[in-house]
Amino acid sequence: KEIINDNSKGYLYEYGNIESFSEKLKLIIENIEDVKQIAENAQEYAMKTFSIENNVNKILEIYQKVLCVKKD
C-alpha cells in the first residue's frame, strides 16, 4: 500500500527517471496553490494514520490475536 498517492499527498516519479523528476519539479513550481493543498492532505493523513492512539490500537489488536492463538 502506497503512503503517497500521486497528486493527492505528494508527487511520485520513477526512480532514476530524470525526465519524470523534472516534470514533477515543474508542476511544483507552476502550481504552488496545489502544492499547499497536497501538503495539507499529507499532514492530515499522517496525523490520522500514525497517531499514538491508532498505533496503540493496532498493537492491542496484535496482542489480542496472539493471546487468542495461545489459548487454542
Short mmCIF file of C-alpha atoms in Angstrom, two decimals:
data_model
loop_
_atom_site.label_atom_id
_atom_site.label_comp_id
_atom_site.label_asym_id
_atom_site.label_seq_id
_atom_site.Cartn_x
_atom_site.Cartn_y
_atom_site.Cartn_z
CA LYS A 1 0.00 0.00 0.00
CA GLU A 2 1.38 3.36 -1.04
CA ILE A 3 1.61 6.04 1.61
CA ILE A 4 1.87 8.76 -1.01
CA ASN A 5 -0.79 8.99 -3.68
CA ASP A 6 0.41 10.89 -6.73
CA ASN A 7 -1.13 14.38 -6.88
CA SER A 8 -3.06 13.80 -3.65
CA LYS A 9 -0.50 13.56 -0.84
CA GLY A 10 2.64 14.16 -2.88
CA TYR A 11 4.23 13.57 -6.22
CA LEU A 12 5.61 10.25 -7.41
CA TYR A 13 8.16 9.67 -10.12
CA GLU A 14 10.08 6.66 -11.34
CA TYR A 15 13.40 6.31 -9.51
CA GLY A 16 16.26 7.27 -11.79
CA ASN A 17 13.98 8.86 -14.38
CA ILE A 18 15.34 12.40 -14.57
CA GLU A 19 12.68 13.47 -17.09
CA SER A 20 9.86 12.36 -14.79
CA PHE A 21 11.55 14.03 -11.81
CA SER A 22 11.96 17.31 -13.69
CA GLU A 23 8.29 17.21 -14.76
CA LYS A 24 7.24 16.90 -11.10
CA LEU A 25 9.52 19.78 -10.11
CA LYS A 26 7.97 21.90 -12.86
CA LEU A 27 4.49 21.03 -11.51
CA ILE A 28 5.56 22.14 -8.05
CA ILE A 29 6.96 25.45 -9.28
CA GLU A 30 3.98 26.25 -11.50
CA ASN A 31 1.21 25.15 -9.12
CA ILE A 32 2.09 26.43 -5.65
CA GLU A 33 -1.55 26.51 -4.51
CA ASP A 34 -1.95 22.83 -5.44
CA VAL A 35 1.26 22.06 -3.55
CA LYS A 36 -0.14 23.74 -0.44
CA GLN A 37 -3.27 21.56 -0.66
CA ILE A 38 -1.17 18.44 -1.19
CA ALA A 39 0.89 19.33 1.89
CA GLU A 40 -2.29 19.74 3.95
CA ASN A 41 -3.60 16.38 2.68
CA ALA A 42 -0.32 14.68 3.57
CA GLN A 43 -0.24 16.18 7.05
CA GLU A 44 -3.85 15.19 7.74
CA TYR A 45 -3.19 11.64 6.54
CA ALA A 46 -0.06 11.33 8.68
CA MET A 47 -1.78 12.65 11.79
CA LYS A 48 -4.66 10.18 11.42
CA THR A 49 -2.68 7.17 10.27
CA PHE A 50 0.33 7.45 12.55
CA SER A 51 -1.28 8.87 15.69
CA ILE A 52 -0.37 7.38 19.06
CA GLU A 53 -3.96 6.27 19.56
CA ASN A 54 -4.07 4.49 16.22
CA ASN A 55 -0.74 2.75 16.83
CA VAL A 56 -1.77 1.66 20.34
CA ASN A 57 -5.00 0.20 18.95
CA LYS A 58 -3.06 -1.74 16.29
CA ILE A 59 -0.67 -3.13 18.89
CA LEU A 60 -3.58 -4.14 21.12
CA GLU A 61 -5.19 -5.97 18.19
CA ILE A 62 -1.96 -7.89 17.64
CA TYR A 63 -1.71 -8.81 21.33
CA GLN A 64 -5.32 -9.98 21.34
CA LYS A 65 -4.73 -12.16 18.29
CA VAL A 66 -1.61 -13.67 19.84
CA LEU A 67 -3.39 -14.35 23.13
CA CYS A 68 -6.31 -15.99 21.33
CA VAL A 69 -3.96 -18.25 19.38
CA LYS A 70 -2.14 -19.32 22.56
CA LYS A 71 -5.44 -20.23 24.27
CA ASP A 72 -6.46 -22.56 21.44
#
